[in-house]
Coordinates of N, CA and C in Angstrom, one line a residue:
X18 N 0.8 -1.2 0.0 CA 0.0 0.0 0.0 C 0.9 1.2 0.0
X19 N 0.0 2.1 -1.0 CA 1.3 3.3 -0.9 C 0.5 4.3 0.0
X20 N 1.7 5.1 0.4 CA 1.3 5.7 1.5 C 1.4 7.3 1.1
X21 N 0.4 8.4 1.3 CA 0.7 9.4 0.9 C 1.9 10.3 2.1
X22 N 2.7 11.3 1.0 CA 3.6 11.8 1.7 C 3.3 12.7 2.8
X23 N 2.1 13.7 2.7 CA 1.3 14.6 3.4 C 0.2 14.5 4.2
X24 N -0.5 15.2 5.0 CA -1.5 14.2 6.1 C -2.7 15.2 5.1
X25 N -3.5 13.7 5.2 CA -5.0 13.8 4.2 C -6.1 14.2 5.5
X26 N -5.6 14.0 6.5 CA -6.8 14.2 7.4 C -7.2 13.1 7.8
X27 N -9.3 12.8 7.6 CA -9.3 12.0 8.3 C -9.3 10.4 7.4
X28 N -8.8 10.7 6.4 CA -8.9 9.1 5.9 C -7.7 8.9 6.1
X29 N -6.8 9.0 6.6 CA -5.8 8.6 7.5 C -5.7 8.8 9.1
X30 N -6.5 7.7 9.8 CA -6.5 8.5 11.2 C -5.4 8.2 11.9
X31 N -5.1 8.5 12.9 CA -4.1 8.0 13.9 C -5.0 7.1 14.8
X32 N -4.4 5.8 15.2 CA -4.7 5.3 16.3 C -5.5 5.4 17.4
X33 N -4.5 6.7 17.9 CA -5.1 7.1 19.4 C -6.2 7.9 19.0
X34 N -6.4 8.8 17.8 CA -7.6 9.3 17.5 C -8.9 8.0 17.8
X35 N -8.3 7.1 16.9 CA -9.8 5.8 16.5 C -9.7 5.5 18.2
X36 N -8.6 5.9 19.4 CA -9.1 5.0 20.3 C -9.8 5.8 21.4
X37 N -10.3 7.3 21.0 CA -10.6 7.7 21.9 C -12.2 8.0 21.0
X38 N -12.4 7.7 19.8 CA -13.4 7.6 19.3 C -14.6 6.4 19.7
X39 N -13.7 5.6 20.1 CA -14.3 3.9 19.7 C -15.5 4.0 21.1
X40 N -15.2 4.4 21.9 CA -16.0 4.0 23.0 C -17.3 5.0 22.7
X41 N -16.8 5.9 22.6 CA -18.3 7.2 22.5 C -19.1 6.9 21.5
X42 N -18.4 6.1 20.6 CA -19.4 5.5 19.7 C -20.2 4.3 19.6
X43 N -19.7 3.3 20.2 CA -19.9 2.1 20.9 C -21.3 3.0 21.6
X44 N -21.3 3.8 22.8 CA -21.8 4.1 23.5 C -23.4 4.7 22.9
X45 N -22.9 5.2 22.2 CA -24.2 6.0 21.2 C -25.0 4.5 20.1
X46 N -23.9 3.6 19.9 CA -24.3 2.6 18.9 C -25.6 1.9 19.7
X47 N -24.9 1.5 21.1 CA -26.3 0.7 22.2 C -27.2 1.5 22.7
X48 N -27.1 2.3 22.8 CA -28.7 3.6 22.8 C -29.3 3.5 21.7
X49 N -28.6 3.6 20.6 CA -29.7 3.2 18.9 C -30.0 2.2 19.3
X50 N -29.6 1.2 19.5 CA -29.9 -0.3 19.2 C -31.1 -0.3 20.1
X51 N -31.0 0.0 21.5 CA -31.9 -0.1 22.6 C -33.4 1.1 22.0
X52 N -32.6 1.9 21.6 CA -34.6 2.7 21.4 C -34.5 2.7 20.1
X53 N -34.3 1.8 18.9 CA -35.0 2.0 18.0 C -36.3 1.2 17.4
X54 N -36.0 -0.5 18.7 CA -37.6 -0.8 18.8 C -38.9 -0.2 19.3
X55 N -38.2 0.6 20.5 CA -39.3 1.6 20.5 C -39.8 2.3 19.6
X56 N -38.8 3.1 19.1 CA -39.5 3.4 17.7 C -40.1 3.5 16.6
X57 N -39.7 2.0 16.4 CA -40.4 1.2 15.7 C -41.8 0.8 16.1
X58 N -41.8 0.7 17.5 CA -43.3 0.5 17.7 C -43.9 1.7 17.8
X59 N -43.3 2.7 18.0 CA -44.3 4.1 18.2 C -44.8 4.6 16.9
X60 N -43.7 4.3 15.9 CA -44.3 4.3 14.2 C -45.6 3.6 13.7
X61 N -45.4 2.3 14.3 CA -46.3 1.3 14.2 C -47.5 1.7 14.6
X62 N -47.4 1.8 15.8 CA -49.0 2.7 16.6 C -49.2 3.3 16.0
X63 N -49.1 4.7 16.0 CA -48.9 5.7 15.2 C -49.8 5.4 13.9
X64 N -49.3 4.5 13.0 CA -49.9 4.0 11.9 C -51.0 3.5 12.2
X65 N -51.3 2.8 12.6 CA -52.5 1.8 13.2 C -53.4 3.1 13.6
X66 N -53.4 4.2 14.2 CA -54.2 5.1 14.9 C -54.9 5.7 13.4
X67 N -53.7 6.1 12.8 CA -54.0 7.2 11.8 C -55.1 6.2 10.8
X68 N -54.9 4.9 10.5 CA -55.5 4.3 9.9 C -57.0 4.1 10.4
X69 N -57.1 3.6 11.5 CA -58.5 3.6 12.9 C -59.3 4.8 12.7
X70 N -58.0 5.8 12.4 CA -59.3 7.0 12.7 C -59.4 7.5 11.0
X71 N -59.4 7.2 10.2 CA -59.3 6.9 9.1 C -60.7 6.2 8.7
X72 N -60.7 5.3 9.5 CA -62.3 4.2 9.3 C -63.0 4.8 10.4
X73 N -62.6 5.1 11.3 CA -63.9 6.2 12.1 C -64.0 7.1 11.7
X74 N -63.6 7.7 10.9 CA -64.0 9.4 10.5 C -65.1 8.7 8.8
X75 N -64.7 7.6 8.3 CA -65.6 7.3 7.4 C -66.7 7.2 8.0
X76 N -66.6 6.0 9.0 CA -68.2 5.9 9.6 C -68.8 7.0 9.8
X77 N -68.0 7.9 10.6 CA -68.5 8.9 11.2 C -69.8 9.7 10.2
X78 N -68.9 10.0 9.2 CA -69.7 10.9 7.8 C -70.7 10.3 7.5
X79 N -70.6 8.8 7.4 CA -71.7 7.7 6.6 C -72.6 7.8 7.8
X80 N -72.7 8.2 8.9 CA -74.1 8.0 9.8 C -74.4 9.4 9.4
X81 N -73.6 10.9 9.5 CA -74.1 12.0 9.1 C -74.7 12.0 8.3
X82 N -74.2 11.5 7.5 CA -75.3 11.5 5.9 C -76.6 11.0 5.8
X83 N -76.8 9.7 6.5 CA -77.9 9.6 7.6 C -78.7 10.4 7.8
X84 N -78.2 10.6 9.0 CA -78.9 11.5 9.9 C -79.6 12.7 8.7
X85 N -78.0 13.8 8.1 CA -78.7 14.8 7.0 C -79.9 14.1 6.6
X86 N -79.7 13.2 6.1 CA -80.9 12.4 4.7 C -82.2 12.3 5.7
X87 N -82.3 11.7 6.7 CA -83.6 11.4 7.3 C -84.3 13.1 8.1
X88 N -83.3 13.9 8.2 CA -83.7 15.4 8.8 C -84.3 16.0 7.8
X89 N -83.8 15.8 5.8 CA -83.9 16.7 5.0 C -85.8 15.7 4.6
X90 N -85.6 14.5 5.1 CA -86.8 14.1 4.8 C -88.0 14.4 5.8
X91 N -87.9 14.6 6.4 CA -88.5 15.2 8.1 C -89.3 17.1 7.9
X92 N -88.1 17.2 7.1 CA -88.3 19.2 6.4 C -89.1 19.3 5.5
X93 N -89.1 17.7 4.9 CA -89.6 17.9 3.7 C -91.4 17.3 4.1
X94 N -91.5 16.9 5.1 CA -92.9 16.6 5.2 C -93.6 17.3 6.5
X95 N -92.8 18.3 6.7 CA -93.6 19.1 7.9 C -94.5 20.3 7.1
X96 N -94.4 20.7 5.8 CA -95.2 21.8 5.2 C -96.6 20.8 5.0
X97 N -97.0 19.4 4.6 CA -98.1 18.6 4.5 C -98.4 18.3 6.1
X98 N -98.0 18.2 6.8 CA -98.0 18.3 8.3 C -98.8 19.5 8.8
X99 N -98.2 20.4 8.6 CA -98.7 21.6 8.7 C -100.3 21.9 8.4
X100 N -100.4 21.2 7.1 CA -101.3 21.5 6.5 C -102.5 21.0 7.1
X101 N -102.2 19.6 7.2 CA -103.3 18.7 7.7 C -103.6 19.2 9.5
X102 N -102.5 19.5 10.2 CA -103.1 19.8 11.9 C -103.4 21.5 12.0
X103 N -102.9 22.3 11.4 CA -103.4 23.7 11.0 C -105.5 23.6 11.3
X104 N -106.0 23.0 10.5 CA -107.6 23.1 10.8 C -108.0 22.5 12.1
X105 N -107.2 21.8 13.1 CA -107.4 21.0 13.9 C -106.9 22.1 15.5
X106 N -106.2 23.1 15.3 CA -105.2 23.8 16.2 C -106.1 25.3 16.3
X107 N -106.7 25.6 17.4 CA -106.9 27.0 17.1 C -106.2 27.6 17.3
X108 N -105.9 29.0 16.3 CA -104.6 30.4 16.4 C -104.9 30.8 17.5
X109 N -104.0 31.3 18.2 CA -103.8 32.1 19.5 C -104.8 33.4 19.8
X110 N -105.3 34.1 18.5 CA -106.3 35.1 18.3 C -107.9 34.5 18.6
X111 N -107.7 33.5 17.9 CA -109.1 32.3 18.3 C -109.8 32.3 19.7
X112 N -108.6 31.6 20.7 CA -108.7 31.4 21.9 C -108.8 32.5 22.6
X113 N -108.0 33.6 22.5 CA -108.7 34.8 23.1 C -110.0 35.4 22.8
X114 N -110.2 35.3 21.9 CA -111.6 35.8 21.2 C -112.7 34.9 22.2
X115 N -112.3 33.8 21.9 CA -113.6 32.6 22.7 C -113.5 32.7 24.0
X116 N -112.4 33.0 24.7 CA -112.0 33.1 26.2 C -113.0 34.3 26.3
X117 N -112.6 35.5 25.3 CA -112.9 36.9 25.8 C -115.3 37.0 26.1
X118 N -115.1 35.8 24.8 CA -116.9 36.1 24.7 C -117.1 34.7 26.0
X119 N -117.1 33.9 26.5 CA -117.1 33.0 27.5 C -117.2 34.1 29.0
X120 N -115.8 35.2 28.9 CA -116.1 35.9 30.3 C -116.9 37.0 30.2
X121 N -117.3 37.6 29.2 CA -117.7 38.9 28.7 C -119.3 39.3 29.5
X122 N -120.1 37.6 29.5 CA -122.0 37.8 30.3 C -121.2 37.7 31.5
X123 N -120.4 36.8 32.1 CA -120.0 36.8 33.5 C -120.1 38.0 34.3
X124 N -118.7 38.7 33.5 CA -118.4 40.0 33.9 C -119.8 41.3 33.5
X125 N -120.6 41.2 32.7 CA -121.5 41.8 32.4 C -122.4 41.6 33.6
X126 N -122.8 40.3 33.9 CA -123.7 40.0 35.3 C -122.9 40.7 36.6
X127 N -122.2 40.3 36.8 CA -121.5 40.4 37.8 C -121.2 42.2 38.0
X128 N -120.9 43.0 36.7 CA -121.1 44.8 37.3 C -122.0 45.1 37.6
X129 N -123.1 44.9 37.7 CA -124.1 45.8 38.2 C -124.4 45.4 39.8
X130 N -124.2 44.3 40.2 CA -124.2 43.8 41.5 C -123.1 44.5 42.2
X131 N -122.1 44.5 41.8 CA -120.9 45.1 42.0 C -120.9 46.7 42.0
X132 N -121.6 47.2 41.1 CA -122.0 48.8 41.4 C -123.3 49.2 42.4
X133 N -124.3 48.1 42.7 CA -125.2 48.4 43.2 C -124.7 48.4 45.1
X134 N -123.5 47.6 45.1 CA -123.4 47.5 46.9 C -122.4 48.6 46.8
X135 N -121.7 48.8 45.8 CA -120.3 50.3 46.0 C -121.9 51.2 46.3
X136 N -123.0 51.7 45.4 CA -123.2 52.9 45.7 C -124.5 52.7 46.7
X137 N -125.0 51.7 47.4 CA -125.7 51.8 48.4 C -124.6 51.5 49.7
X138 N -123.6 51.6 49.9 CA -122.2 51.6 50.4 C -122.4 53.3 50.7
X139 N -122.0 54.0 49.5 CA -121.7 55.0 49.4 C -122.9 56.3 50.2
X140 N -124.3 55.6 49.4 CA -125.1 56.2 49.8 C -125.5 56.2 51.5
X141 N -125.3 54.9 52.2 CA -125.5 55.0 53.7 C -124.5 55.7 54.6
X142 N -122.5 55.9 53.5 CA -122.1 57.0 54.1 C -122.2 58.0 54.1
X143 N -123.1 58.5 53.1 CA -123.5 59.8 53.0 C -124.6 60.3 54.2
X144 N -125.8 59.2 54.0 CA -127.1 59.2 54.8 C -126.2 59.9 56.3
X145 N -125.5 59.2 56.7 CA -124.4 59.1 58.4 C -123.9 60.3 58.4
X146 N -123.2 60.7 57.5 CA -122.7 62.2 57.4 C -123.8 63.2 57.7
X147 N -124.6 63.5 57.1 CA -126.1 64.0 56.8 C -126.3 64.2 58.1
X148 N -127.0 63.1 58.5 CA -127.1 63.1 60.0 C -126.6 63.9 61.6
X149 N -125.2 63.5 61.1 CA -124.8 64.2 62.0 C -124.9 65.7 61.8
X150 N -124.8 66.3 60.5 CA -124.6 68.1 60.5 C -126.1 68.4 59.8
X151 N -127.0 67.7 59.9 CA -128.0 68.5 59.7 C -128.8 69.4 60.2
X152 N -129.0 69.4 62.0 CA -129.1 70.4 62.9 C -128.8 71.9 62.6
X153 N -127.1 71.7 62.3 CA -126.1 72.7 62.4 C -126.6 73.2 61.0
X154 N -126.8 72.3 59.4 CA -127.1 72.9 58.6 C -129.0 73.5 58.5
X155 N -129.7 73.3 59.3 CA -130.8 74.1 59.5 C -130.7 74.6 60.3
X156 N -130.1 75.3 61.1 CA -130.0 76.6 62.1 C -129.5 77.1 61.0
X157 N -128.4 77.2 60.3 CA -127.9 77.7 59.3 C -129.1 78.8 57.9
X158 N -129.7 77.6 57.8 CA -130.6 77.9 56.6 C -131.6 79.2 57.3
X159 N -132.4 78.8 58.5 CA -133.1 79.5 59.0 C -132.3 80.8 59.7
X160 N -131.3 80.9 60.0 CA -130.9 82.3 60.0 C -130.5 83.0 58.9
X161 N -130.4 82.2 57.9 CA -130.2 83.0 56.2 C -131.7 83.6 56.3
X162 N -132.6 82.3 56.4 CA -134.3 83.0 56.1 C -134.6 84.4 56.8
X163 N -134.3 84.1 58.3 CA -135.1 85.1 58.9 C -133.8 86.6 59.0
X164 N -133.0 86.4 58.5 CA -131.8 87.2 58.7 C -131.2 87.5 60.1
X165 N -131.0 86.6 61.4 CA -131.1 86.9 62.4 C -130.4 85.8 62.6
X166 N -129.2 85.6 63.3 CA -128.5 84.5 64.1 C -129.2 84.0 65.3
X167 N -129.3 82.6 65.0 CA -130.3 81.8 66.0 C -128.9 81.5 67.2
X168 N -127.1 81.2 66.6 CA -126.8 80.5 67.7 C -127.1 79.3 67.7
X169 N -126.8 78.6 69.0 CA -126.6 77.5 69.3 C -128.0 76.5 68.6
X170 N -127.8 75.4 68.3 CA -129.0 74.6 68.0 C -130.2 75.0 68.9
X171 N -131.8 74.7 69.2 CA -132.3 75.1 70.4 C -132.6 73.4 70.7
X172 N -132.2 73.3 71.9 CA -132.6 72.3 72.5 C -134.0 71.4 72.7
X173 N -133.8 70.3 72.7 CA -135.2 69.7 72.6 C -135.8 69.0 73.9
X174 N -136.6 69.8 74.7 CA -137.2 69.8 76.0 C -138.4 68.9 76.1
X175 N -138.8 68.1 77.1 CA -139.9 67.2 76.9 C -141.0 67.2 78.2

């Protein structure tokens, strides 16, 4: 073997270079060796997942489509739905109408009974009032008539 005259670097190494090499790399060689089955299996999983969810995201869609298909048929038969329980449903205006003529004689009977005890109510506190200042208001009147202050009520002697 011929040998070159000048140093090439590293395709010529020295010895003591390869011997302070050899262990550190030994050293790194059994760490590959040791986690590359791991890796190997986390590739593996990995694959298997992406593939799983691959056939669940198919299913997934194929029940959506489903579902869409049986909702858009559901949309499509609530306007004949409609049609047919519409005569059967009275509108909210209806019910009030019918509520309103149902209470309308009630409340028709029921005011005048209702105004006749407010103003015979009213009228027995008036009667009471009356009462009391009527004296005062005929002394009143009769000293207007006769032009002459009567004074005190006149007492009623027996």
């Amino acid at each position: 073997m011929v040998r070159v005259p000048h140093p090439v670097g590293p395709l010529a190494p020295k010895v003591r270079d390869l011997l302070l090499v050899l262990p550190p790399a030994a050293l790194v060689g059994l760490l590959v060796a040791r986690a590359l089955p791991r890796v190997i299996r986390l590739l593996a999983a990995r694959r298997d997942a992406d593939d799983c969810t691959g056939e669940r995201s198919e299913a997934v869609r194929a029940r959506a489509e489903r579902e869409r298909a049986q909702t858009e048929a559901l949309l499509a038969e609530a306007p004949r739905d409609t049609v047919r329980i519409r005569p059967r449903v009275p509108s909210p205006a209806a019910v009030s109408t019918l509520q309103a003529r149902q209470a309308g004689p009630r409340a028709h009977d029921a005011a005048p009974a209702g105004y006749r005890a407010r103003s015979d109510a009213d009228r027995a506190a008036a009667e009471v009032e009356l009462r009391i200042s009527v004296s005062e208001l005929a002394s009143n009147l009769v000293s207007r008539i006769v032009g002459e202050g009567l004074g005190a009520p006149a007492e009623q002697g027996g």
